[in-house]
Amino acid sequence: PATPGVLMAALSPGSEGRVVSSAAPTVRLFDGELSSVSRLQLLNGANVAAVRAENGDWEVLQFEQAEEIEPSVWRLTGLLRGQSGTGDCAAAGAAAGEAFVLLDAAVVPAGLAAAEIGLLLNWRIGPTGRDLSPAHVVGTQIVGGIRARMPLSPVHVRGRRTAGGDWQISWIRRGRVDADGWESSDIPLGEASESYRVDILLPGDAPLRSATVAAAAWTYAAADLAADFAALPAEADVTVRQLGAGGWGLPGTARIIFS
């Protein structure tokens, strides 16, 4: 059986890919137990769990220390948030009472075929060894597989003004397929082709200009800038998404200071 539970208190929003000591969520387990690991084991992929986030998706996180503070209640510290491309879920946080499950060997892939990805499928869930009658199983409908094919958000989105008044926008892509190697100068593309969508918008507003490019850079020409803004604002947001098998991926965002 898996090791499921619920959050005893809200998990505050956090940043992905950083071990933090400020957050210390408590989890009540329905079954099983947790254990602590060393920092090296943590960075090698140990103690992975999923938490239902406020945005409705699942944050994948890791924890370094697990302390049982009362029967079946565990305090987790040394969190590594937003793993497996779930930085948007980490930024959303999670409410008290949300589901928690340890992603150990008991939790296996659903085994969706390529033709089943994105379809609303009927699932029947129950204990191993029992028949599939309503007395032992529950039914639900779930669309699966889309998130696994969605490109990760680009990082290090930056803007630099040129002598001619243009703005050079650049970023670094990330990969979801075979992207952990350090031997080559760049990671594999992992998608059928390289394509990005760049959106320019005022903070909290709809996009004023969008562009699709085939490389990790785009020039916001001075003429386009003048056409988009009657008066140059102090700042604007740039959002970059990569196109992949799962459609447009998660956004990488930066704020450009014009003045």
Coordinates of N, CA and C in Angstrom, one line a residue, residues 14 29 34 140 156 163 168 194 216 240:
G14 N 6.3 28.7 -2.1 CA 7.7 28.7 -2.0 C 8.3 28.7 -3.4
L29 N -0.6 11.0 8.7 CA -0.6 9.8 7.8 C -1.8 8.9 8.1
L34 N 7.3 7.8 7.9 CA 8.3 8.5 7.1 C 9.7 8.4 7.8
T140 N -14.1 7.2 -10.5 CA -13.8 8.7 -10.7 C -13.5 8.8 -12.2
H156 N 15.9 32.5 -16.1 CA 16.8 33.6 -16.4 C 16.3 34.5 -17.5
A163 N 21.9 50.3 -27.8 CA 22.2 51.7 -28.1 C 21.1 52.3 -29.0
Q168 N 16.7 43.7 -26.0 CA 17.1 42.4 -26.3 C 16.6 41.5 -25.1
E194 N 12.1 23.6 -31.8 CA 12.3 24.6 -30.8 C 11.5 25.8 -31.2
A216 N 16.2 31.1 -28.4 CA 16.0 31.6 -27.0 C 16.4 33.1 -26.9
V240 N 7.6 34.1 -21.2 CA 8.1 33.2 -22.2 C 7.6 31.8 -21.9

